Amino acid sequence: MSGLPQGRELTAVSADGSRIHVEVFEPPDAGSGGGSLAGDAGAGAGGGPPDDGGRGRRPAVVLVHGWTCSLRFWAPQIRGLAADHRVIVYDQRGHGRSPLPGPGGYSTEALADDLEAVLTATLAPDEKAVLVGHSMGGMTLMAAAPRPVLRRHAAAVALCSTASSRLTAESLVLPLRPGRPRTRLTRLILGARFPLGPVTPVSKWLLRYGTMGPRCAPEAVTECARLVQACARPSRIGWAHVLDALDLDDSVRELRAPTAVLVGTADRLTPPVHARALAAALPDCVGLTELPGAGHMTPVEVPRAVTAAIRDLSTRHLGATEGAA
């Protein structure tokens, strides 16, 4: 997942003052240039890019990563899309280069606030984009579904390896029969306070078992292990409590944009039962794709398939031309 192209950097400021690190990757011939640019944009200040009336805009894709990862998780998609799209990625609060939130800063509403700040900072007022969320990133999109800003900017949505509720109850990480004992043990594991690092053969085996499919490339396992190990322990634990209590079932029914759902058939964290429930509940589901043999980390395990799905949404709903996936 190394070797990202050069991007522009900015900081979006969320509703509670949290500073969210954002990077934008776009073609070298884009009007804003290819260099690094640091700046600040407030959530309520209309701080998006200057509105050029749509002239010269590249189709925009916003990628939202999941629990214990960072924007670098999307490296395969950034490399696959940035040649002809404007790819916007950010570090969720408490992840990557976005600081830990203050007391009370862990909630699905906070995730939606941060997304709103990023969309306001990076998109013109009338601009549409394809919004893509993996795991907790998908939950971010669901949490923001009732908000006018998401309805204004979402041309289409992709939900990858995610769920709206019953995470610990449906998890298959532990090979036990469904029921309260398995749910309690899963809750303890996800919220465990012990450190996850350093990256060792044992830690990589555990990560691969819990989150990746059996045929995942070794280098992808190593890169994911580094991302997860780098997540600050307070953030990992704080978000684990949110995920344990997750209930976004009502918000799913508010997600009115055309939405594609993707899941790996070997996903133990958010198994296919969740994806099928999402597909049934969404007002405009445009496809449920079950990726054979893939685990939870679908954008990294099967990057071509995920990038192709995003590109297809862009082609159909933003009018982007077909390109190499």
XYZ file of C-alpha atoms in Angstrom:
325
model
C 0.000 0.000 0.000
C 3.038 2.276 -0.211
C 3.926 4.546 -3.108
C 0.980 6.946 -3.140
C 1.036 9.733 -5.726
C 1.590 13.256 -4.476
C -1.539 14.798 -3.028
C -2.760 18.082 -1.614
C -3.313 18.311 2.130
C -5.864 20.298 4.088
C -7.562 20.270 7.469
C -11.338 20.160 7.849
C -12.757 21.375 11.158
C -15.678 19.367 12.491
C -18.675 20.611 14.471
C -16.989 20.072 17.860
C -13.701 21.615 16.728
C -11.969 18.329 15.928
C -9.384 18.727 13.184
C -9.633 16.153 10.399
C -6.657 15.461 8.145
C -7.667 15.346 4.469
C -5.711 14.545 1.306
C -6.818 15.069 -2.279
C -5.317 13.176 -5.214
C -6.043 14.209 -8.780
C -4.618 14.050 -12.298
C -1.404 16.030 -12.872
C -3.173 18.301 -15.369
C -5.908 19.288 -12.887
C -6.348 22.996 -12.408
C -5.208 23.049 -8.791
C -1.816 21.564 -9.627
C -0.134 18.515 -8.179
C 1.798 19.956 -5.269
C 1.151 19.699 -1.564
C -1.060 22.428 -0.148
C -1.932 22.750 3.520
C -4.959 24.755 4.597
C -7.955 24.940 6.907
C -11.647 24.810 6.123
C -14.372 25.183 8.726
C -17.357 22.856 8.716
C -19.916 25.613 8.544
C -18.025 28.178 6.486
C -18.784 26.889 3.012
C -15.088 26.192 2.736
C -15.128 24.081 -0.406
C -13.094 24.806 -3.524
C -14.046 27.769 -5.685
C -17.122 27.002 -7.766
C -16.130 27.080 -11.453
C -19.618 26.176 -12.617
C -18.467 22.638 -13.277
C -15.902 23.607 -15.927
C -12.812 21.402 -15.785
C -13.964 19.379 -12.814
C -12.821 15.784 -12.620
C -15.374 13.322 -11.207
C -14.988 13.224 -7.430
C -14.751 10.105 -5.278
C -14.697 10.284 -1.465
C -13.233 7.260 0.338
C -13.926 6.728 4.056
C -11.815 4.152 5.899
C -12.750 1.893 8.773
C -11.881 1.189 12.388
C -8.142 1.131 13.294
C -7.042 2.053 9.750
C -6.125 5.341 8.053
C -6.481 6.983 4.666
C -3.501 4.924 3.452
C -5.787 1.892 3.556
C -7.194 3.163 0.262
C -3.820 3.188 -1.539
C -4.890 0.675 -4.248
C -8.011 2.697 -5.039
C -6.126 6.014 -4.995
C -3.616 4.652 -7.485
C -6.376 3.121 -9.607
C -8.637 6.184 -9.759
C -6.497 9.320 -9.416
C -5.452 9.318 -13.080
C -8.916 10.520 -14.094
C -10.746 11.332 -10.851
C -10.345 13.671 -7.920
C -9.936 11.217 -5.043
C -10.650 12.629 -1.585
C -9.560 10.664 1.483
C -9.330 11.540 5.153
C -8.268 10.122 8.481
C -11.235 9.449 10.750
C -10.903 11.188 14.121
C -8.382 9.409 16.304
C -6.828 7.640 13.309
C -3.787 8.446 11.209
C -2.986 12.158 11.361
C -6.344 13.219 12.830
C -5.954 13.828 16.595
C -7.777 11.925 19.291
C -11.164 13.462 20.087
C -11.981 14.954 23.448
C -14.414 13.509 26.004
C -17.676 12.508 24.369
C -16.056 12.596 20.947
C -16.787 8.979 20.040
C -20.203 8.533 18.429
C -21.815 7.876 15.080
C -23.012 11.500 15.106
C -19.384 12.604 15.399
C -18.502 10.433 12.407
C -21.290 12.101 10.429
C -20.119 15.560 11.570
C -16.597 14.820 10.348
C -17.836 13.604 6.968
C -19.950 16.731 6.621
C -16.894 18.886 7.357
C -14.839 17.039 4.745
C -17.520 17.289 2.058
C -17.937 21.013 2.742
C -14.178 21.568 2.613
C -13.524 19.690 -0.615
C -16.608 19.841 -2.852
C -18.201 22.823 -4.550
C -21.712 23.615 -3.281
C -23.468 21.904 -6.206
C -20.913 19.132 -6.751
C -21.832 15.466 -6.749
C -19.457 12.647 -5.806
C -19.363 8.899 -5.391
C -19.082 8.203 -1.645
C -17.432 4.947 -0.584
C -17.194 3.599 2.952
C -15.442 0.503 4.255
C -16.495 -1.001 7.598
C -16.793 1.945 10.034
C -16.534 4.173 6.970
C -19.736 2.629 5.656
C -21.321 3.244 9.041
C -20.230 6.890 8.702
C -22.178 7.190 5.451
C -25.212 5.535 7.020
C -25.054 7.859 10.038
C -24.952 10.873 7.709
C -27.735 9.590 5.441
C -30.519 11.804 6.872
C -28.420 14.970 6.535
C -29.038 17.454 3.711
C -25.310 17.706 2.945
C -25.066 14.016 2.086
C -28.201 14.107 -0.044
C -26.844 17.176 -1.822
C -23.455 15.652 -2.663
C -24.057 11.897 -3.036
C -24.418 10.869 -6.670
C -23.990 7.240 -5.620
C -22.701 5.258 -2.652
C -20.718 2.054 -2.154
C -20.877 0.210 1.163
C -17.978 -2.239 1.540
C -17.805 -4.880 4.272
C -20.023 -3.061 6.729
C -23.180 -3.340 8.832
C -25.842 -1.203 10.448
C -26.352 -3.127 13.719
C -25.745 -6.391 15.631
C -22.000 -6.403 15.014
C -20.959 -8.500 17.981
C -24.000 -10.766 17.799
C -23.359 -11.728 14.161
C -19.555 -11.764 14.216
C -17.914 -15.047 13.225
C -14.473 -14.252 14.632
C -14.985 -16.850 17.355
C -15.825 -20.376 16.117
C -18.660 -20.815 18.618
C -22.387 -21.321 18.314
C -24.439 -18.099 18.115
C -25.663 -16.887 21.473
C -24.864 -14.744 24.458
C -21.535 -16.403 25.368
C -20.132 -15.797 21.870
C -21.440 -12.230 21.839
C -19.872 -11.468 25.238
C -16.501 -12.926 24.242
C -16.521 -11.074 20.929
C -17.249 -7.836 22.767
C -14.300 -8.453 25.095
C -11.953 -9.157 22.186
C -12.954 -6.113 20.143
C -12.635 -3.796 23.149
C -9.474 -5.383 24.563
C -7.015 -2.941 26.107
C -3.845 -4.901 25.399
C -1.533 -3.474 22.694
C -1.782 -4.898 19.184
C 1.870 -4.373 18.244
C 4.566 -4.897 17.346
C 4.035 -6.508 13.956
C 5.201 -10.102 14.321
C 4.371 -13.392 12.584
C 1.927 -14.142 15.413
C 0.170 -10.760 15.233
C -0.061 -11.053 11.441
C -1.563 -14.537 11.743
C -4.167 -13.285 14.213
C -5.038 -10.313 12.007
C -5.306 -12.513 8.947
C -7.536 -15.011 10.732
C -9.877 -12.342 12.092
C -10.076 -9.909 9.191
C -8.757 -11.376 5.929
C -9.487 -14.234 3.591
C -7.314 -17.346 3.292
C -5.860 -16.349 -0.078
C -4.877 -12.798 0.822
C -1.379 -11.841 -0.358
C 1.254 -11.817 2.438
C 2.312 -8.242 1.655
C -1.287 -7.069 2.083
C -1.434 -8.766 5.490
C 1.780 -7.013 6.532
C 0.564 -3.589 5.390
C -2.770 -3.996 7.176
C -0.981 -5.146 10.327
C 1.103 -1.974 10.274
C -1.974 0.204 9.891
C -3.852 -1.500 12.711
C -0.816 -1.507 15.015
C -0.377 2.237 14.445
C -3.883 3.071 15.676
C -3.763 4.729 19.089
C -5.116 2.477 21.829
C -7.613 5.062 23.213
C -9.089 5.468 19.736
C -9.312 1.734 19.152
C -11.101 1.201 22.467
C -13.328 4.261 22.171
C -14.602 3.243 18.758
C -14.995 -0.390 19.836
C -17.616 0.723 22.364
C -19.464 2.644 19.639
C -19.414 -0.353 17.316
C -20.685 -2.648 20.057
C -23.777 -0.458 20.542
C -24.258 0.313 16.849
C -27.823 0.762 15.618
C -28.162 2.554 12.289
C -31.031 0.497 10.895
C -33.307 3.532 10.617
C -30.586 5.575 8.891
C -30.133 2.910 6.208
C -33.665 3.583 5.043
C -32.725 7.268 4.669
C -29.829 6.509 2.297
C -31.655 7.358 -0.921
C -28.761 7.600 -3.370
C -28.127 4.607 -5.651
C -26.085 2.292 -3.445
C -23.937 -0.740 -4.218
C -23.130 -3.232 -1.462
C -19.952 -5.345 -1.465
C -18.863 -8.065 0.953
C -16.329 -10.861 1.078
C -17.742 -14.355 1.432
C -15.081 -15.104 4.096
C -15.711 -11.928 6.131
C -15.798 -12.845 9.822
C -16.225 -9.316 11.232
C -19.192 -8.261 9.084
C -20.323 -11.517 7.445
C -22.565 -11.543 4.365
C -25.737 -11.658 6.474
C -25.187 -7.932 7.096
C -24.712 -7.093 3.426
C -27.876 -8.956 2.490
C -29.827 -7.084 5.165
C -28.481 -3.757 3.874
C -29.386 -4.626 0.304
C -32.937 -5.460 1.393
C -33.350 -2.273 3.448
C -31.810 0.307 1.102
C -34.334 2.366 -0.893
C -32.218 2.155 -4.069
C -29.800 -0.758 -3.940
C -28.129 -1.117 -7.340
C -26.356 -4.361 -6.607
C -25.107 -6.796 -3.981
C -21.701 -8.263 -4.818
C -20.323 -11.142 -2.780
C -16.585 -11.442 -3.450
C -15.497 -15.106 -3.310
C -12.869 -15.901 -0.695
C -12.357 -12.326 0.450
C -12.396 -11.414 4.115
C -13.195 -8.100 5.779
C -10.440 -5.998 4.169
C -11.955 -6.104 0.680
C -10.342 -2.920 -0.763
C -6.916 -4.396 0.015
C -7.632 -8.083 -0.609
C -9.424 -7.689 -3.942
C -8.451 -4.153 -4.972
C -9.267 -4.551 -8.653
C -12.817 -5.668 -7.933
C -13.465 -2.821 -5.474
C -11.883 -0.196 -7.733
C -13.916 -1.485 -10.680
C -17.132 -1.212 -8.650
C -16.319 2.395 -7.727
C -15.446 3.226 -11.315
C -18.714 1.692 -12.512
C -20.695 3.927 -10.130
C -18.730 6.949 -11.340
C -19.379 6.072 -14.984
C -23.088 5.536 -14.454
C -23.843 8.371 -12.036
C -21.186 11.031 -12.674
C -20.714 10.476 -16.387
C -17.047 9.559 -16.005
C -15.449 7.837 -18.964
C -14.325 4.249 -18.661
C -10.703 3.863 -17.605
C -8.256 1.274 -16.438
C -9.230 -0.321 -13.143
